[in-house]
XYZ file of C-alpha atoms in Angstrom:
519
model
C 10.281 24.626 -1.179
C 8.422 22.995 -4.273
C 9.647 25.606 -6.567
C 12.862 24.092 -5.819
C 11.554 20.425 -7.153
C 14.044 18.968 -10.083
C 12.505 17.563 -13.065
C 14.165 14.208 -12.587
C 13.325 10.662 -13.250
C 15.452 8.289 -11.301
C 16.857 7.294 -7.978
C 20.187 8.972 -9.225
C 19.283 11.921 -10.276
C 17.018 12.854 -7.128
C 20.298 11.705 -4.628
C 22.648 13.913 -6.592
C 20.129 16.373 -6.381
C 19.536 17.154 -2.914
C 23.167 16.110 -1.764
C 23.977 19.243 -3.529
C 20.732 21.742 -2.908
C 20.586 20.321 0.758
C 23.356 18.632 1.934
C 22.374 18.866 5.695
C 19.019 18.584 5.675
C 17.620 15.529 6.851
C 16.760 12.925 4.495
C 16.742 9.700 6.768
C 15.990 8.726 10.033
C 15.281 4.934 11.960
C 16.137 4.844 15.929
C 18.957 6.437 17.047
C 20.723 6.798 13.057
C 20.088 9.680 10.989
C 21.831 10.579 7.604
C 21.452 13.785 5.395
C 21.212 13.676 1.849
C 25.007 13.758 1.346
C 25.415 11.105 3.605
C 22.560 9.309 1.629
C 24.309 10.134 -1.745
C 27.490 8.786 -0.089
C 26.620 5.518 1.489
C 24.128 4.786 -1.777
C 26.848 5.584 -3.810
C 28.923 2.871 -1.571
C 25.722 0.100 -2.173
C 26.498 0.497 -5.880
C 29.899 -0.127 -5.433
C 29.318 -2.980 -3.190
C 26.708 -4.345 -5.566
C 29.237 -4.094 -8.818
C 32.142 -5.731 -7.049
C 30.153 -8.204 -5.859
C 29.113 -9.225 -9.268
C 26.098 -7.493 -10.393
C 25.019 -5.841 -13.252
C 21.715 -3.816 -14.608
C 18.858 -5.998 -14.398
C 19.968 -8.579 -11.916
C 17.657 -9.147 -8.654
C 18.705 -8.614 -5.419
C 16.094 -9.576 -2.524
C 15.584 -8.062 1.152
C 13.751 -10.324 3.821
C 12.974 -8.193 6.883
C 11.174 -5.369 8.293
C 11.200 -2.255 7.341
C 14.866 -0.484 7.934
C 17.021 2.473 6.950
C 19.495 -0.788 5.856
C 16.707 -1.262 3.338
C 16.654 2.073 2.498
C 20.210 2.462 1.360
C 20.185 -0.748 0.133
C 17.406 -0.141 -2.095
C 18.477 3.014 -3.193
C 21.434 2.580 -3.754
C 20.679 -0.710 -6.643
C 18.205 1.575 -7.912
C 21.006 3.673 -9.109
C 22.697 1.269 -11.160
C 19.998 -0.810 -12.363
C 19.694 -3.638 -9.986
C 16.148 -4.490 -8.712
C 15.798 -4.527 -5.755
C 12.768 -7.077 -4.143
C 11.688 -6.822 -0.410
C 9.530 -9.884 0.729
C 6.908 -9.611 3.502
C 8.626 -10.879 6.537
C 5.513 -12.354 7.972
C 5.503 -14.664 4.752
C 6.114 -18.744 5.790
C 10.000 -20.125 5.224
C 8.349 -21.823 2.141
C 6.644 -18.797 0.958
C 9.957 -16.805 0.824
C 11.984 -19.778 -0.759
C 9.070 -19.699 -3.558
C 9.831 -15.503 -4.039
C 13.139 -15.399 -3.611
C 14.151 -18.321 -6.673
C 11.185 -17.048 -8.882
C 13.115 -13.645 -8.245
C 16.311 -15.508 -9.445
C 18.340 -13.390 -6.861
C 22.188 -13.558 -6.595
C 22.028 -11.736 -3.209
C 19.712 -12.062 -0.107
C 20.125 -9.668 2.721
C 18.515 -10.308 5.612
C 17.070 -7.480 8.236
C 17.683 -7.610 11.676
C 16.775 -10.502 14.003
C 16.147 -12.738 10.281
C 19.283 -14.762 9.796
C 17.984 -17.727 11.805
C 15.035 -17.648 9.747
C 16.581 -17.680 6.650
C 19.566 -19.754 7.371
C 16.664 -22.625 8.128
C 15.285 -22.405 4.318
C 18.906 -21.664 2.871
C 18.851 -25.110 1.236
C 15.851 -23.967 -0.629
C 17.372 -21.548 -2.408
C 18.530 -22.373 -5.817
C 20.234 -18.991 -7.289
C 21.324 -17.682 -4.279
C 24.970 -17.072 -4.200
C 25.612 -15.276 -0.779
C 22.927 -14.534 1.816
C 24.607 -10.646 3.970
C 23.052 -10.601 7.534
C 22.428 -6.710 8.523
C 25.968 -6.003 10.498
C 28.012 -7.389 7.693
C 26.468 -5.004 5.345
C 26.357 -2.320 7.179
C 30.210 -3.392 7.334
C 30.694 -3.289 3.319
C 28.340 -0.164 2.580
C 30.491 1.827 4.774
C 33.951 0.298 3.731
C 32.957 0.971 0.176
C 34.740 3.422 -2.312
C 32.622 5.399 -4.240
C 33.362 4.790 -8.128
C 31.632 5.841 -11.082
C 29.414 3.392 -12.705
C 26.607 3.826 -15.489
C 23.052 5.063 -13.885
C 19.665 3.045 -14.205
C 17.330 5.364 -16.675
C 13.677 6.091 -16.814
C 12.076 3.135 -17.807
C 14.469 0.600 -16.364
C 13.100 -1.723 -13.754
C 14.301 -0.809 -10.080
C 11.689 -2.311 -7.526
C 9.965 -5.867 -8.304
C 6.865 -6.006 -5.406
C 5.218 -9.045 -5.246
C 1.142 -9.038 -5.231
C -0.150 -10.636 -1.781
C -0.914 -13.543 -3.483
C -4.662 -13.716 -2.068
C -5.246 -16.200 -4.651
C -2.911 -18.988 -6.105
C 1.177 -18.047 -6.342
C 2.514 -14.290 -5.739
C 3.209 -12.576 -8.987
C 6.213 -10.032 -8.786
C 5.056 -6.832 -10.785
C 8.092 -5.156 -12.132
C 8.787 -1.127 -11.317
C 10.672 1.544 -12.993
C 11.998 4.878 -12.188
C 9.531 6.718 -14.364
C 6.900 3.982 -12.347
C 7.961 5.805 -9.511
C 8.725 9.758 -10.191
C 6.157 9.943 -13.333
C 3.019 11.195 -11.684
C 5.091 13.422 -9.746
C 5.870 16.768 -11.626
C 1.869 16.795 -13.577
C 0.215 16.925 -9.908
C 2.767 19.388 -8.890
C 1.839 21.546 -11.931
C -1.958 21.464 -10.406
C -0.791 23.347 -7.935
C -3.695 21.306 -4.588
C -1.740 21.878 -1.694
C -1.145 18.607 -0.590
C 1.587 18.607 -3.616
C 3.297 20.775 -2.022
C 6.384 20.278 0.479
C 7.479 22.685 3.341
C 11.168 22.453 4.488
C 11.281 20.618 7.529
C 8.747 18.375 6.647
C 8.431 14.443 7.686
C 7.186 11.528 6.166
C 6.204 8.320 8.184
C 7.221 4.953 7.273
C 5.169 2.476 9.444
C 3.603 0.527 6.113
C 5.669 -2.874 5.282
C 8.481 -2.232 3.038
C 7.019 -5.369 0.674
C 4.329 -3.055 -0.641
C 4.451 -0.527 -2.362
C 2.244 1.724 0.510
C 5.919 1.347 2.656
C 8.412 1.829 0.021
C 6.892 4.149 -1.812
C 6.551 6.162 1.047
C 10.491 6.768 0.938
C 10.694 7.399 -3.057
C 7.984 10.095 -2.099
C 10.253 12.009 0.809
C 13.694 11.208 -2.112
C 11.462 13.011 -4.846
C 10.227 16.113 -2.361
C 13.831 15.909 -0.429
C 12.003 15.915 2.892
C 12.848 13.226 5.364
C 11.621 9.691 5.551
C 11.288 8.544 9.345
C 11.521 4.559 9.412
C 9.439 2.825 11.650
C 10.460 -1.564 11.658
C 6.843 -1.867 12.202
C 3.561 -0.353 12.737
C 3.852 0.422 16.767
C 0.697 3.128 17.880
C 3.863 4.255 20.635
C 6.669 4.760 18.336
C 3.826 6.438 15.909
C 3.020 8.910 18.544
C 6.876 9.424 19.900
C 7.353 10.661 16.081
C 4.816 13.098 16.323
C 4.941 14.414 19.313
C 8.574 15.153 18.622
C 7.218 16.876 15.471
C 9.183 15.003 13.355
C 6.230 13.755 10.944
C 3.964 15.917 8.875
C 2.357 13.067 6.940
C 1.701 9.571 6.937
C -0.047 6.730 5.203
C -2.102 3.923 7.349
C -4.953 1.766 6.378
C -7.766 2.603 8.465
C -7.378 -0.348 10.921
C -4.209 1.147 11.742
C -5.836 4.313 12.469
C -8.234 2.780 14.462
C -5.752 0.978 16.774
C -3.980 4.843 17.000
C -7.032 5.986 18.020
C -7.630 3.414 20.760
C -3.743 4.489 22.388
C -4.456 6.254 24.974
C -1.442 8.511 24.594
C -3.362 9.897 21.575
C -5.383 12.773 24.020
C -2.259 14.169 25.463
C -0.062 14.308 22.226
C 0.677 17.324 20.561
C -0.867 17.082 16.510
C -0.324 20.692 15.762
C 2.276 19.178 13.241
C 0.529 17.153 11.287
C -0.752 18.072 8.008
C -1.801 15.353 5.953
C -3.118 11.588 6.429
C -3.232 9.598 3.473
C -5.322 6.560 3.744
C -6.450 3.388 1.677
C -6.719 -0.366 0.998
C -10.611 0.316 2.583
C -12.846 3.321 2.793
C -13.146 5.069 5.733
C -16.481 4.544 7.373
C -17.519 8.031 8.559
C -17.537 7.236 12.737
C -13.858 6.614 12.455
C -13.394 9.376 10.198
C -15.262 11.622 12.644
C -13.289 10.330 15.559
C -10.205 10.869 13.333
C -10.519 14.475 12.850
C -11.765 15.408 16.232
C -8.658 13.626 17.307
C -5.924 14.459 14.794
C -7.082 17.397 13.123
C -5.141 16.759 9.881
C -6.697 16.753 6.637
C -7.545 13.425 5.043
C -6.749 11.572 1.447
C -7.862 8.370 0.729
C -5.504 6.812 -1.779
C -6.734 4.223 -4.454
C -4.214 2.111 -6.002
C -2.415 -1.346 -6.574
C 1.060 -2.482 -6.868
C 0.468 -3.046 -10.406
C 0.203 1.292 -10.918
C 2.769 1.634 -8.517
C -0.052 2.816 -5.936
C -1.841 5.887 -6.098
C -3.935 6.909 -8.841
C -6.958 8.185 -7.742
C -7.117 10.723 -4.901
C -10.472 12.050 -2.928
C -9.391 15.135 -1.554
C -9.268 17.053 1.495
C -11.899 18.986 1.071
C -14.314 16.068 0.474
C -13.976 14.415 3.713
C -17.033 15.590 5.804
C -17.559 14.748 9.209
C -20.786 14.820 8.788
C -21.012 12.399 5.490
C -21.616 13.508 1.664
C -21.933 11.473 -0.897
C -18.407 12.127 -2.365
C -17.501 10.022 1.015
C -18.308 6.889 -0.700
C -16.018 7.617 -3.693
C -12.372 6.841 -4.034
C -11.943 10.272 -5.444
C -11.028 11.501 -8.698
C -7.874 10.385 -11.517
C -4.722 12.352 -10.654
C -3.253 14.305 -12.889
C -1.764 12.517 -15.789
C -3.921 9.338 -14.732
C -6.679 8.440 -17.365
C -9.751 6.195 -16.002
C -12.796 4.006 -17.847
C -15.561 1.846 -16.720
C -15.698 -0.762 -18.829
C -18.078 -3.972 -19.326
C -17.053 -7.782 -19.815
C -16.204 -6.791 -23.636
C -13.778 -3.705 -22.830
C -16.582 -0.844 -23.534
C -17.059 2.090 -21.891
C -20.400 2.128 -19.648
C -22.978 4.969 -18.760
C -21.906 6.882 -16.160
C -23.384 5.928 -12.946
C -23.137 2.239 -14.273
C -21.157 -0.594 -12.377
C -18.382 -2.073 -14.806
C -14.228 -3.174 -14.228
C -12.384 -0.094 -13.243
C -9.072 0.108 -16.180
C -6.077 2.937 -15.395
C -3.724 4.285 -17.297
C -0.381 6.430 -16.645
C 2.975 6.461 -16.239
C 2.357 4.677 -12.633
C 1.969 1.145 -14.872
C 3.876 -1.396 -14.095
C 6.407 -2.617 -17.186
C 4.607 -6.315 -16.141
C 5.174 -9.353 -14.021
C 8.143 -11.094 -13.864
C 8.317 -13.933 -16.597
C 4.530 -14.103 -16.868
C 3.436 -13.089 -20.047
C 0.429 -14.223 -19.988
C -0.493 -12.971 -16.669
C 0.781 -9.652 -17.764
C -1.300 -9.403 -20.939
C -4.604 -10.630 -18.834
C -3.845 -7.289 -16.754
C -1.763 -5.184 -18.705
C -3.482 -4.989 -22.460
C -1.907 -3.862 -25.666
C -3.184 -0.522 -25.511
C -1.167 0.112 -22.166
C -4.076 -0.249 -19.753
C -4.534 -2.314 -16.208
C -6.798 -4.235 -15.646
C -7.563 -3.311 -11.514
C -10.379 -6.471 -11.068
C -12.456 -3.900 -9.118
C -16.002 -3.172 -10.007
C -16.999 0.471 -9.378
C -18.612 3.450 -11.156
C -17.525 7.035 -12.163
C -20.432 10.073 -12.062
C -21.073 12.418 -13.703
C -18.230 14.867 -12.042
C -15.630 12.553 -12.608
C -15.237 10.381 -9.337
C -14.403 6.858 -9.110
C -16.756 4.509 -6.697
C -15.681 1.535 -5.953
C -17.655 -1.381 -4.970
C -15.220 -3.908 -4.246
C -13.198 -6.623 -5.801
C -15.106 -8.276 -8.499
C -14.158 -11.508 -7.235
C -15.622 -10.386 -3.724
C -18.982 -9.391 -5.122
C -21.800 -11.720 -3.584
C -24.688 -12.844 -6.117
C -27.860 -13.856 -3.938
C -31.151 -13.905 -5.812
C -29.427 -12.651 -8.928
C -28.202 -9.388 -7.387
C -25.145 -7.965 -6.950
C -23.541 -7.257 -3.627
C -20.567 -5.641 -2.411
C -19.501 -6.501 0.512
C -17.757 -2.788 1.252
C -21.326 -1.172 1.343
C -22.667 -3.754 3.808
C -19.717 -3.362 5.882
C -20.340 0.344 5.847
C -23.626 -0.059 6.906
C -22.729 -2.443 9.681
C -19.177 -0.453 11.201
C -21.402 1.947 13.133
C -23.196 -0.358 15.183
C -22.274 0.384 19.019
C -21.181 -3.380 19.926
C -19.136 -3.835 16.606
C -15.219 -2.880 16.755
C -14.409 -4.542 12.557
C -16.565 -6.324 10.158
C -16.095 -8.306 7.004
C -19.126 -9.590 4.515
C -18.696 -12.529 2.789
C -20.892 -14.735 0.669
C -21.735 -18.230 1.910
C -23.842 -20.998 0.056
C -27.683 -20.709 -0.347
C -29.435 -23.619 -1.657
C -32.273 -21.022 -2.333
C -30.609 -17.911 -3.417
C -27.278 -19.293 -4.104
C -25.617 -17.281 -1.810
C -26.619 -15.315 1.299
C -24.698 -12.245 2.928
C -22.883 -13.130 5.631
C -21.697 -10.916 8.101
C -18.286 -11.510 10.302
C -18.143 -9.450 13.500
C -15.206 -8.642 15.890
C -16.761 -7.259 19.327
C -15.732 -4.816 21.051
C -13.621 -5.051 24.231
C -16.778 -6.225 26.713
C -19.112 -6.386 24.579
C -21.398 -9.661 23.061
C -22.714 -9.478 20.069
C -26.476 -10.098 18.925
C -27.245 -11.414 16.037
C -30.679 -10.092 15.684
C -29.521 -6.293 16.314
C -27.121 -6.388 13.946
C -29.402 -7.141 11.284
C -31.883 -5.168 12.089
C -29.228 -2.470 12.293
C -28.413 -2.869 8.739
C -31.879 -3.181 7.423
C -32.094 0.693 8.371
C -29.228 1.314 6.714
C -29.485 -0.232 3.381
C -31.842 -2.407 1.102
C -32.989 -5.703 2.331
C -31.748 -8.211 0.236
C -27.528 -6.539 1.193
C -28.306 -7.124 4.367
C -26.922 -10.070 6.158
C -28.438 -13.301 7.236
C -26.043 -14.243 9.822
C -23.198 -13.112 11.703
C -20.376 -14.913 13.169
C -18.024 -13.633 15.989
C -14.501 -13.827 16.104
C -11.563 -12.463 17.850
C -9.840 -11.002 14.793
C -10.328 -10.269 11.237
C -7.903 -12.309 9.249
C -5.407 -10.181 7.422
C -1.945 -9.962 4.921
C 1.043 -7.708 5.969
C -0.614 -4.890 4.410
C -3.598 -4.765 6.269
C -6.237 -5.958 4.008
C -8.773 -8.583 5.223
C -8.371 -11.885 3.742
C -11.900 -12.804 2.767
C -11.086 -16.159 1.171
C -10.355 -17.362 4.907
C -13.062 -16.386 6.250
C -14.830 -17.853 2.551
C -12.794 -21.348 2.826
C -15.333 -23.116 5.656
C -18.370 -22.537 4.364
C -17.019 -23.570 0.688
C -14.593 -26.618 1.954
C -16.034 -29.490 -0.443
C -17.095 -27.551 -3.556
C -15.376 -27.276 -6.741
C -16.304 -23.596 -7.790
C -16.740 -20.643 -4.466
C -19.471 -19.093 -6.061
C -22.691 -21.002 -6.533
């Protein structure tokens, strides 16, 4: 089927497309509702119309607070179409939190996923540009009562998807997305010709991610671009996960490994049927190699880990299938290798290139940039510089073959005793260890060394922790000064919608008081 691929770039294109090659084929799919790609071109066609008699226009805003849905789906799609950005917030976000998106957004419309209107109704004096807020029934209501009409379609480079950053530190920042954002990469890694570019008829794709990042919606552009079908999940649920593929109704899927983790520990997982499954992309974290081993023994699929950020519209470096050994290589600890059509440099503090092997800022350029952040110049050009290259804020190395390792976030790295440490190796060291079910490394102060590794543990079910074995654990594993100090228990790893752990909570204690968190 991927000789059959178009050469489009936009959300128009690809609907008119496949509502003509494959009118009946599946495109769309969330509980008991299921469209084909003319009924997607149809009812997309009817968002557009919606949209336009409701008073918008190219480049106007439009924002979605909810879970993920095949309402945000058409929705979505159908804005994309015409122009009209569409901007999903995380639904686990505080009532302030979405006020602050949703005016920075400017947004004439809000629609609101099922089970949100109370929510939103309670911060609806918040909202300063918001001229109607459309619970889910209503527009389901207007999408279907709709006339299609012709109107003028959004083109490569015009913005379509604004996703705002997690907003770790200080306010969110909404990175704007275009069509060729979106579709770029797409027809250069086709042209290489690895097999997990290419698409089978009958094929699934899983969306389980939250529709606020770009590992959820992009999930859907990807099935639109291969004209496969999307199957909507409102949220990651290990049951609903496995209902999908035991029906065979998903051939692929993205999760961070936590999520994979808490699939593994289902206990459905030994009776249900995997033959189907091909591929499992994975990111956000390495893998550490007990889960991958479990993974494969369990799944059989091949693996991908996927390194990205919102602001390259995700994926951008790939490690391949055949890299993933159960039995560890060094390639393991690598992120992978630039896609096709994706250019990558180490660089130091000044912008120049390093020696390979040699730990600098990791820069990226393609078609996957982002056009910038919405009315933040500034922020843009500290990320985005003139010669069209992002700025990822992760310190890493490339070797000699061409693969990427990443150390971690620069602002994560720990200095103790003037070294550098990254917490992701320590944690890899530690994951192993038989009474540990997550970890996270953090630095705390030092009076001596200025900081000391600290090591954050999450037990598993029945288990208690010692402090001593842990350490001792990870002095086998790795050099002494990486290893931790100290470990704390907890019940859970603090984390965003997407997954990742949110070290500056765990930081903020151990810092409260002090004007810099570094010392």
């Amino acid at each position: 089927m991927t000789d059959m691929l178009p050469t489009h770039m936009s959300f128009d294109q690809f609907l008119r497309h496949w509502a003509e090659a494959a009118p009946t084929r599946t495109a769309l799919t969330e509980e008991d509702r299921e469209y084909d790609f003319a009924a997607l071109d149809a009812l997309t066609a009817g968002v557009a119309t919606m949209l336009a008699d409701l008073g918008l226009a190219k480049g106007d805003r439009i924002a979605w607070i909810g879970k993920n849905s095949d309402l945000y789906v058409l929705l979505f799609f159908g804005a994309a179409r015409m122009g009209v950005v569409m901007v999903p917030i995380g639904w686990r976000l505080a009532g302030d939190e979405w006020a602050y998106i949703v005016n920075d957004t400017r947004a004439k419309l809000l629609f609101t996923g099922p089970g949100f209107d109370d929510a939103v109704a309670a911060i609806r004096g918040q909202l300063d540009h918001v001229e109607q807020v459309i619970g889910a029934d209503e527009a389901r209501s207007r999408i279907a009562a709709a006339p299609r009409r012709d109107f003028a379609p959004s083109g490569p480079d015009d913005a379509v998807l604004q996703l705002y950053t997690s907003g770790t530190t200080g306010r969110p920042k909404g990175a704007i997305l275009s069509n060729r954002n979106l579709f770029g990469l797409r027809l250069p890694n086709l042209e290489g010709g690895e097999p997990w570019t290419r698409w089978d008829e009958g094929e699934g794709v899983l969306v389980a991610m939250p529709c606020a990042h770009i590992g959820g919606t992009g999930l859907n552009v990807m099935a639109l671009a291969a004209g496969v079908a999307s199957h909507v999940l409102a949220e990651f649920d290990t049951d609903r996960v496995l209902d999908l593929v035991q029906q065979g109704r998903i051939t692929r899927f993205f999760m961070v490994p936590a999520a994979l983790h808490l699939l593994l520990q289902n206990t459905r997982c030994a009776s249900t049927d995997f033959s189907r499954l091909k591929y499992i992309l994975y990111g956000a974290a390495p893998i550490p190699l007990e889960l991958l081993r479990a993974c494969i023994q369990t799944f059989g699929a091949d693996f991908i880990q996927a390194y990205g950020m919102t602001e390259t519209t995700g994926t951008v470096i790939m490690l391949p299938p055949e890299d993933h050994d159960p039995n560890g290589n060094a390639r393991m600890r690598s992120a992978g290798r630039p896609m096709k059509g994706v250019e990558v440099r180490i660089v130091d503090t000044d912008g120049n290139d390093v020696a390979p092997g040699a730990v600098g800022e990791i820069i990226t350029r393609s078609s996957n940039n982002m056009l910038g952040y919405w009315n933040l110049p500034d922020a843009t050009a500290s990320t985005l510089d003139a010669d069209g290259w992002v700025h990822t804020g992760d310190a890493g190395y490339m070797d000699g073959d061409g693969y990427i390792f990443i150390h971690d976030r620069m602002k994560d790295m720990i200095i103790t005793g003037g070294e550098n440490v990254y917490p992701a190796e320590v944690e890899s060291a530690i994951f192993g260890h038989p009474q540990i079910l997550e970890v996270a490394v953090i630095g705390i102060p030092d009076a001596k060394w200025g900081e000391s590794v600290k090591a954050v543990c999450v037990p598993r079910p029945g288990m208690t922790v010692d402090e001593a074995d842990i350490i001792a654990w990870a002095r086998d594993r790795i050099a002494p000064y990486k290893c931790p100090r100290s470990v704390d228990v907890i019940a859970a790893l603090p984390r965003n919608a997407s997954g990742k752990i949110l070290r500056k909570d765990l930081r903020a204690p151990y810092w409260e008081g002090r004007e810099r968190m570094v010392n």
